[in-house]
GROMACS .gro file of C-alpha atoms in nm:
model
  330
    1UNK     CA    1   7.535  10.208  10.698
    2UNK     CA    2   7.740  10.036  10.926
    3UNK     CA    3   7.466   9.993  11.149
    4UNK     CA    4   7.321   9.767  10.909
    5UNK     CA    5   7.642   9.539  10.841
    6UNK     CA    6   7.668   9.541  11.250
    7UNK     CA    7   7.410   9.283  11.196
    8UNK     CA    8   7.391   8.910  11.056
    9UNK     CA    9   7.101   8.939  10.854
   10UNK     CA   10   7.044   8.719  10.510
   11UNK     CA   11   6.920   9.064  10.371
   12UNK     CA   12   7.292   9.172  10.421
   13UNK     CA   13   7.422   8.987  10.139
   14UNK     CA   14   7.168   9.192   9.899
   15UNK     CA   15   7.298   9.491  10.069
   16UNK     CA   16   7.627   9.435  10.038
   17UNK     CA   17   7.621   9.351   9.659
   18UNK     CA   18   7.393   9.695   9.603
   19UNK     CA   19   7.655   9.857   9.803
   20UNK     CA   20   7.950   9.720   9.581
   21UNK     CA   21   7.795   9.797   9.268
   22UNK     CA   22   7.747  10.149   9.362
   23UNK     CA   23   8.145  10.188   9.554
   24UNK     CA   24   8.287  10.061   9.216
   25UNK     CA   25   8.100  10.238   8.904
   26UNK     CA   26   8.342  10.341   8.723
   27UNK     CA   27   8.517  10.033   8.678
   28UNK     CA   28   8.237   9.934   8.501
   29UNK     CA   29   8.204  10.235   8.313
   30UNK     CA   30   8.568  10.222   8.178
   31UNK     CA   31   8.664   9.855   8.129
   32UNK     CA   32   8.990   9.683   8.231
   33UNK     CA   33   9.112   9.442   7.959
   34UNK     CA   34   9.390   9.272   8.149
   35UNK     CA   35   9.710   9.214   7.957
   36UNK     CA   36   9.915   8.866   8.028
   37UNK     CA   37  10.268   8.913   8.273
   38UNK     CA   38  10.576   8.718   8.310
   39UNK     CA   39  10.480   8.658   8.644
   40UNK     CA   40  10.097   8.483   8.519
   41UNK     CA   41  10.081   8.093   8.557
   42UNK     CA   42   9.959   7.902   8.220
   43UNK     CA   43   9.637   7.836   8.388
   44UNK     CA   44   9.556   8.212   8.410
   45UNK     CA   45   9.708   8.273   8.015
   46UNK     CA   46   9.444   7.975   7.925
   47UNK     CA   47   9.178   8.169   8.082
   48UNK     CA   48   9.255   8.485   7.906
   49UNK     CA   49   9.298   8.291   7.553
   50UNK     CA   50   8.927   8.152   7.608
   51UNK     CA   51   8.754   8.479   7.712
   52UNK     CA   52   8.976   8.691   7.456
   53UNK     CA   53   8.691   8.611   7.198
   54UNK     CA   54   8.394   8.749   7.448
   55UNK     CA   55   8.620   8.973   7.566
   56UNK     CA   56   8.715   9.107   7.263
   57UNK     CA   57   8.346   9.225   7.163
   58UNK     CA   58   8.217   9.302   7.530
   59UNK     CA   59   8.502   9.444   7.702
   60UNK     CA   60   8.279   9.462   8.015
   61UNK     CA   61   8.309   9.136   8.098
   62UNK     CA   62   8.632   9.189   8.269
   63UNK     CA   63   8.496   9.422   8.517
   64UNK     CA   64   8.181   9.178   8.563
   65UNK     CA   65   8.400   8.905   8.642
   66UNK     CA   66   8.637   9.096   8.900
   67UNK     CA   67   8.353   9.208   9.096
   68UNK     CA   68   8.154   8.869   9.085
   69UNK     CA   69   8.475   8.759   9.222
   70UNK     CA   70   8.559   9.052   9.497
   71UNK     CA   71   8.195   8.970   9.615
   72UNK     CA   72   8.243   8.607   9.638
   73UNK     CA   73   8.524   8.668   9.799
   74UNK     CA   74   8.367   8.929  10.092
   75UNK     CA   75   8.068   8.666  10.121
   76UNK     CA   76   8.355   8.415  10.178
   77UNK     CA   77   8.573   8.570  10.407
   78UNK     CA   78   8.218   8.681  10.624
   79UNK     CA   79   8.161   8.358  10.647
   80UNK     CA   80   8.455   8.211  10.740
   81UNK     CA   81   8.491   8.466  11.038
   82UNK     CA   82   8.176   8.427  11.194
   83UNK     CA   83   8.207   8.065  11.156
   84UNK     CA   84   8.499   8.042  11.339
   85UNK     CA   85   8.388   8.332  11.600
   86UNK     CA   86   8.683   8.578  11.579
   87UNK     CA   87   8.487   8.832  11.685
   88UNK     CA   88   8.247   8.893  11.992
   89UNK     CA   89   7.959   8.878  11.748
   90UNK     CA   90   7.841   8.741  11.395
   91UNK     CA   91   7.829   9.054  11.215
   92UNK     CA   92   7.899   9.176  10.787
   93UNK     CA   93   8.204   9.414  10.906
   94UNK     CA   94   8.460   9.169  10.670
   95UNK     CA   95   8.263   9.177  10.382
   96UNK     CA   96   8.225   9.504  10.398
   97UNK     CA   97   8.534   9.630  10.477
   98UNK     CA   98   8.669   9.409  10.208
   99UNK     CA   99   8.443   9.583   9.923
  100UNK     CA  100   8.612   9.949  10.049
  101UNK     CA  101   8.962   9.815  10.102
  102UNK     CA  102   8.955   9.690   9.724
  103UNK     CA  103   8.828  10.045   9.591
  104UNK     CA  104   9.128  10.224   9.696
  105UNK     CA  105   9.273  10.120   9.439
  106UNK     CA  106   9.188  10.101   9.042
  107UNK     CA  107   9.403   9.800   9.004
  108UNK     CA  108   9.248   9.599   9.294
  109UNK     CA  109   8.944   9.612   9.064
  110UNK     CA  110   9.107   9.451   8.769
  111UNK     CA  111   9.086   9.100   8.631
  112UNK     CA  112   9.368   8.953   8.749
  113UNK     CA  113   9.570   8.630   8.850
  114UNK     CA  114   9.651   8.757   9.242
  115UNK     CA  115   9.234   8.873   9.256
  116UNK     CA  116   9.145   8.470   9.153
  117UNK     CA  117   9.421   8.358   9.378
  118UNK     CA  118   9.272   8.561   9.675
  119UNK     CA  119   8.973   8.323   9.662
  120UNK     CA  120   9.213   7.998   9.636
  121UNK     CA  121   9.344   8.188   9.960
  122UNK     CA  122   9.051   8.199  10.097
  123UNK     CA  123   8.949   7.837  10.092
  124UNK     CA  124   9.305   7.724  10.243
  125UNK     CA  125   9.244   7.988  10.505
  126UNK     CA  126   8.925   7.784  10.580
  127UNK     CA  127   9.072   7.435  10.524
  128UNK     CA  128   9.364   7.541  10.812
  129UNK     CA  129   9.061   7.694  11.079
  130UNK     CA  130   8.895   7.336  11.078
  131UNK     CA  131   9.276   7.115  11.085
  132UNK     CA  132   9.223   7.259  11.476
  133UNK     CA  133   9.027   7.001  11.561
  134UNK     CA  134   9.045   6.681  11.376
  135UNK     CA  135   9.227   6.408  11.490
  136UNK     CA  136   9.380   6.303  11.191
  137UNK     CA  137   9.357   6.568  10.899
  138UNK     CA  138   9.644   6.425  10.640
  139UNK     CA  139   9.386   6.468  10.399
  140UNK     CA  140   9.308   6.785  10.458
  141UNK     CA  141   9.679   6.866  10.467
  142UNK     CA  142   9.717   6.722  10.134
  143UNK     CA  143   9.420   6.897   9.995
  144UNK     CA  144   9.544   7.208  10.150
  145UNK     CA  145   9.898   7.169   9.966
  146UNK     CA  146   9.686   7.079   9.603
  147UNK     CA  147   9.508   7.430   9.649
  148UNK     CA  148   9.829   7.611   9.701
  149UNK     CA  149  10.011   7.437   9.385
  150UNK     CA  150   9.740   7.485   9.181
  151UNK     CA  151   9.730   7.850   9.336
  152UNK     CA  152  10.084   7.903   9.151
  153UNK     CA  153   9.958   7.803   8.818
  154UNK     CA  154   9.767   8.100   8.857
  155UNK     CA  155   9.982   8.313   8.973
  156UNK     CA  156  10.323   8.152   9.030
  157UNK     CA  157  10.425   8.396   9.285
  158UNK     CA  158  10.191   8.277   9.526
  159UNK     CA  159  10.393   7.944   9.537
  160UNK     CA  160  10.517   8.136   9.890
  161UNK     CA  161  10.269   8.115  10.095
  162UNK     CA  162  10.389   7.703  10.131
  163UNK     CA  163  10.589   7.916  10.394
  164UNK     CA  164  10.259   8.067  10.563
  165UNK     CA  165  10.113   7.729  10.531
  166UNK     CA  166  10.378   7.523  10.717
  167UNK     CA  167  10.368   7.810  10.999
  168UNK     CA  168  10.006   7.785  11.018
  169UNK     CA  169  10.041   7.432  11.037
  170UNK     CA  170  10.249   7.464  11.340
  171UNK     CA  171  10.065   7.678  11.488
  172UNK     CA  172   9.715   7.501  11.461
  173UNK     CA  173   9.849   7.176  11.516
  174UNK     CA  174  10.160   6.975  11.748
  175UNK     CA  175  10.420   6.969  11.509
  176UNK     CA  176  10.426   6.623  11.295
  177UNK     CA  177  10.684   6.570  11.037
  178UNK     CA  178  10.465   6.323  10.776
  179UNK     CA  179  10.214   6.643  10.800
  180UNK     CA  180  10.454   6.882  10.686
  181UNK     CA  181  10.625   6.617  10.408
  182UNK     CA  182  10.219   6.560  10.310
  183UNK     CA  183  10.126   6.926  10.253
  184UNK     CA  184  10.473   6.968  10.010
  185UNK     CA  185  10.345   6.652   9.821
  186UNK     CA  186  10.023   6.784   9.759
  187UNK     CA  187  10.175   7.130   9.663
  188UNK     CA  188  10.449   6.935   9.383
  189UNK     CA  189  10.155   6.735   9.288
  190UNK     CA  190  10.025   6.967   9.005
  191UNK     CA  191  10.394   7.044   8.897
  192UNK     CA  192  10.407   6.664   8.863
  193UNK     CA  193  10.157   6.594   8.604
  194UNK     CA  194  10.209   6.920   8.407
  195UNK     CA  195  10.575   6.767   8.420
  196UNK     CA  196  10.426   6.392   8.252
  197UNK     CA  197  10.238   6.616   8.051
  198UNK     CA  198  10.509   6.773   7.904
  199UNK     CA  199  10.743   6.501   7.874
  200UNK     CA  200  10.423   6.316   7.687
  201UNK     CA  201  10.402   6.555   7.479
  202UNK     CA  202  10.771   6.661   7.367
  203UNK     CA  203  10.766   7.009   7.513
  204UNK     CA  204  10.966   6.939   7.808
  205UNK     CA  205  11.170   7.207   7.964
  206UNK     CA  206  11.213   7.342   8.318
  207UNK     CA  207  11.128   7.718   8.256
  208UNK     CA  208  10.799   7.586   8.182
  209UNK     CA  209  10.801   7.377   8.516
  210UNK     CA  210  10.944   7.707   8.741
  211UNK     CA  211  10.910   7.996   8.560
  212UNK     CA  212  11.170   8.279   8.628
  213UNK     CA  213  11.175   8.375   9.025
  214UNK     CA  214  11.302   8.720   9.106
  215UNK     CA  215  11.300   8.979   9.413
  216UNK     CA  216  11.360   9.395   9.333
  217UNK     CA  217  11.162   9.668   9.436
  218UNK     CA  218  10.896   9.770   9.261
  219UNK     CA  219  10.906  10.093   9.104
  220UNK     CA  220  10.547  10.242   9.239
  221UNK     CA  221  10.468  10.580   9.100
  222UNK     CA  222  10.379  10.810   9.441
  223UNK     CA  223  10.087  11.062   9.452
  224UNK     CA  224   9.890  11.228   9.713
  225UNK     CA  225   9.564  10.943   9.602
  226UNK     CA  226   9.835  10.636   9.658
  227UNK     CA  227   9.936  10.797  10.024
  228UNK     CA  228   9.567  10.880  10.102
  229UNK     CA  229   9.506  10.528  10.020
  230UNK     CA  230   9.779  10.372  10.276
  231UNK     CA  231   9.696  10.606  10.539
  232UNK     CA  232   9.306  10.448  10.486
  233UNK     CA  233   9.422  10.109  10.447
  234UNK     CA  234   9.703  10.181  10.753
  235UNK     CA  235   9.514  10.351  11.042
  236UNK     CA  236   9.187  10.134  11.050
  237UNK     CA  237   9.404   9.826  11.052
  238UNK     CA  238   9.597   9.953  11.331
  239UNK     CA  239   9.336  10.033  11.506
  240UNK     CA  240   9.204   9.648  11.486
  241UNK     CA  241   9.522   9.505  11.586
  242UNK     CA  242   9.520   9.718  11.887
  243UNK     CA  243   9.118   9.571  11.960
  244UNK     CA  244   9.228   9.236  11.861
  245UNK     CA  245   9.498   9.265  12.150
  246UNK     CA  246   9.257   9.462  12.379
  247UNK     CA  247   9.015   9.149  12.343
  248UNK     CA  248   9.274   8.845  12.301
  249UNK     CA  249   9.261   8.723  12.687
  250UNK     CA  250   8.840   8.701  12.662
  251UNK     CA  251   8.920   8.482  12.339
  252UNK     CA  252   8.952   8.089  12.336
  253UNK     CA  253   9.247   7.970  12.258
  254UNK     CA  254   9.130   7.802  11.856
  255UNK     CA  255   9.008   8.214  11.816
  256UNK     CA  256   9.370   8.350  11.921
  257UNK     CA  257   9.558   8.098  11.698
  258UNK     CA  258   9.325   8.217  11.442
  259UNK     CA  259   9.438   8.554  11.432
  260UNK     CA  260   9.786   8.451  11.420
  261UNK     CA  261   9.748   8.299  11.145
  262UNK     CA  262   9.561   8.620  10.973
  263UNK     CA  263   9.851   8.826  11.066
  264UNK     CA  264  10.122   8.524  10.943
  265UNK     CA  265   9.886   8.563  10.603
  266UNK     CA  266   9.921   8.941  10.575
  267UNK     CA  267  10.259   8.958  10.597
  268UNK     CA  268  10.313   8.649  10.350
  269UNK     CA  269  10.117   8.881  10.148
  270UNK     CA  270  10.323   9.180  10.182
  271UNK     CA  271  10.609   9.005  10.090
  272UNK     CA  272  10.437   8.849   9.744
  273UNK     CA  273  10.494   9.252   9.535
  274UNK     CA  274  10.855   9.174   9.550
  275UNK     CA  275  10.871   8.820   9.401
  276UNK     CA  276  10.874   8.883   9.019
  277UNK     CA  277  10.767   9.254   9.092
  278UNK     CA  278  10.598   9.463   8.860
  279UNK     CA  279  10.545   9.852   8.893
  280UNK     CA  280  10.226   9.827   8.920
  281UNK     CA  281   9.933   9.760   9.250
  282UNK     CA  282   9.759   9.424   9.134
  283UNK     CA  283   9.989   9.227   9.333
  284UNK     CA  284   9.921   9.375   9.660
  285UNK     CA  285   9.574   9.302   9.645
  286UNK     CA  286   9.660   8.996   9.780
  287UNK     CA  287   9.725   9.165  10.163
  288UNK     CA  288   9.305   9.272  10.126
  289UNK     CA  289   9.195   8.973  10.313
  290UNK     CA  290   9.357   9.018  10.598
  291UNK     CA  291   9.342   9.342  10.625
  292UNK     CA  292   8.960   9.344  10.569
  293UNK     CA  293   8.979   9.122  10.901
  294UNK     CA  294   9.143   9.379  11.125
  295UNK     CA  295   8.960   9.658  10.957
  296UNK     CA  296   8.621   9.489  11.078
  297UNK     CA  297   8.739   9.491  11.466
  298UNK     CA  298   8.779   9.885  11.449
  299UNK     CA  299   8.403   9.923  11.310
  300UNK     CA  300   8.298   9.642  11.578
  301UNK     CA  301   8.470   9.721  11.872
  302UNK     CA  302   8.546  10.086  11.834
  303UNK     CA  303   8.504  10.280  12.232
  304UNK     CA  304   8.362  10.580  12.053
  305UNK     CA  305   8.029  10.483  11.840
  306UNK     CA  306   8.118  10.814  11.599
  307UNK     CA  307   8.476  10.644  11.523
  308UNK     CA  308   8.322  10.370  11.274
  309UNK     CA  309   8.083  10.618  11.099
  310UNK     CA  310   8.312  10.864  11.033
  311UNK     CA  311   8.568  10.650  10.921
  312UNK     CA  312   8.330  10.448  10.698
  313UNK     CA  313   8.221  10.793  10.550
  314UNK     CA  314   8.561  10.924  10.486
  315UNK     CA  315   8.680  10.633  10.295
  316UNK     CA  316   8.374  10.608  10.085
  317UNK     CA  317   8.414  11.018  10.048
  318UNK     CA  318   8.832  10.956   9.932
  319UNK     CA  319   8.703  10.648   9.671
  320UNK     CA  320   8.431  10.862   9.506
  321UNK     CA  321   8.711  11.178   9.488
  322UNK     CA  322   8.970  10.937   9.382
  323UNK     CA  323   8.734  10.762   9.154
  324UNK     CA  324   8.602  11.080   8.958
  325UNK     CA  325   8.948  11.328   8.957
  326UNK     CA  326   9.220  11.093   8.917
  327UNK     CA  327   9.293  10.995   8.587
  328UNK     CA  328   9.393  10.559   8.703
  329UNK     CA  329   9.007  10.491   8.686
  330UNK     CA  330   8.917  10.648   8.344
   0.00000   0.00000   0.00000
C-alpha cells in the first residue's frame, strides 16, 4: 500500500477515497449526530439548525459529510505539499497519512466546527506558501485575515491562530507594519458587520460579538486505546522531524520556511484544546494537518524500506482493534 501512495498518480485520488471508506466503517455504521458547544461560532449553530431536519430522518448524513470533508481535506493538503515541493518528490504520503491520523480517534471522525475549520486552515496555509513571492500581496494579506475571522465564526477558538498568522507572516516575508495592521483588519472585518448587523437589528450585545474565552485543562478520560493512539500519532511524527532536519540543508530556502511554518501551525494547534476546553478529542483534530505532514517524511524518506510498511500496517492493525473492541465507536 504505501508503495502505491509513493507515487503521484491521478488513480491515487480513487485509491485514497476506497481506502478511507474502508479505514473508517464504523463511523458510518453508527452515526455521530453532533450536539452544539459553548465554544461553536453562530455560523456552525446555523449549519446544524438547517441540516437538523435531514439530519433528523437520515442520521447518516453526519458521517457522510465528515468524511467528504476529511477527504477534501487530504486531497488538499497533497496538493498543497507537492505544489510547494516540501519533499524530494511529488508523492500521496499527506493524504494518506492524514486519512490514518484522523482514525485514531472516534471523535476526529465527527461533524464538527474544528473538522470544517481544518479546511479554512488549509486554504490560509496555501494563501501564506504563495505571499513568498509576490511583490506586493496586501490583498492576499487581507484575504488571509477574512479566512481566519470567518474561521472563528465557526469555531471561535480558532480566532488564535491570528498569532500563527502574524509569525508566518514574518517569517515568509521582511517584516512590514501596514501588512501586519492589514491582516488584523481583514480578521475584525466579519466581527464588523455581524456588529452593524446587530445594532440594525436591536440585538446588540458584546457576548454575542466575543463569546466567553477561557483556558483550563481538559479533563481527558485515559485508556490504554487513547495512549496507543499518541504513541502512533507521536513516534511517526518524530521520526519526520528528525528527516525533515536530516534533509533541511539540500532544501531551498521558500521549502525550509515552509516547514517552519508547519511546525508554528502544529503547535498553534496544540494550544487551541485549552481555549474554552471541553473533555472531549474534537478539538485536537485541529493538530492533524500538520502532523499528517511530518508523518509523510517518515514513509518517504525512511533508511530502512520495512520501517514505512510496518508502521503503515500497525496503525491500520490498532484502528481496526480500536474500531471493533472499544466501546467510543459504537
Amino acid at each position: 500500500m504505501t508503495g502505491i501512495f509513493k507515487q503521484k498518480t491521478p488513480a491515487n485520488i480513487i485509491v485514497l477515497l476506497v481506502f478511507g471508506v474502508l479505514i473508517k466503517l464504523p463511523v458510518f455504521l453508527y452515526p455521530h449526530v453532533p450536539q452544539s458547544r459553548p465554544s461553536d461560532g453562530i455560523l456552525f449553530e446555523w449549519i446544524l439548525r438547517f441540516l437538523a431536519p435531514w439530519g433528523k430522518n437520515a442520521p447518516l448524513l453526519y458521517p457522510v459529510l465528515a468524511f467528504s470533508f476529511i477527504f477534501l481535506q487530504s486531497v488538499l493538503l497533497t496538493g498543497i505539499i507537492n505544489n510547494q515541493r516540501m519533499m524530494s518528490r511529488a508523492n500521496y504520503f499527506p493524504g494518506m497519512a492524514y486519512m490514518l491520523i484522523t482514525s485514531l480517534l472516534p471523535e476526529w471522525n465527527y461533524f464538527s466546527a474544528p473538522l470544517l475549520v481544518n479546511g479554512i486552515l488549509l486554504l490560509i496555509l496555501s494563501r501564506l506558501f504563495k505571499v513568498y513571492n509576490q511583490p506586493q500581496a496586501l490583498g492576499s494579506v487581507f484575504n488571509t485575515g477574512l479566512a481566519l475571522g470567518l474561521a472563528a465564526f465557526v469555531f471561535f477558538p480558532s480566532i488564535t491562530f491570528i498569532i500563527w498568522i502574524l509569525l508566518a507572516l514574518a517569517i515568509m516575508r521582511p517584516f512590514r507594519l501596514n501588512e501586519w495592521i492589514v491582516c488584523i483588519l481583514g480578521v475584525t472585518t466579519p466581527f464588523y458587520f455581524y456588529g452593524v448587523y446587530l445594532f440594525v437589528t436591536d440585538q446588540w450585545s458584546w457576548n454575542a460579538i466575543w463569546p466567553y474565552f477561557s483556558f483550563r485543562l481538559p479533563d481527558i478520560r485515559q485508556t490504554i486505546w487513547l495512549a496507543g493512539s499518541v504513541f502512533l500519532l507521536a513516534v511517526p511524527f518524530l521520526a519526520g522531524g528528525y528527516y525533515v532536519q536530516d534533509n533541511l540543508r539540500r532544501m531551498l530556502i521558500q521549502v525550509r520556511k515552509g516547514w517552519s511554518l508547519l511546525l508554528l501551525y502544529l503547535l498553534a494547534a496544540l494550544f487551541i484544546p485549552f481555549v474554552n476546553s471541553t473533555d472531549n478529542l474534537e478539538n485536537w483534530i485541529m493538530a492533524a494537518v500538520p502532523m499528517a505532514a511530518f508523518h509523510a517524511c517518515t514513509y518517504l524518506y525512511a533508511s530502512f524500506r520495512i520501517l514505512p510498511l510496518l508502521l503503515f500496517w500497525l496503525t491500520v492493525a490498532f484502528i481496526l482493534g480500536y474500531q471493533y473492541y472499544f466501546q467510543g465507536w459504537g
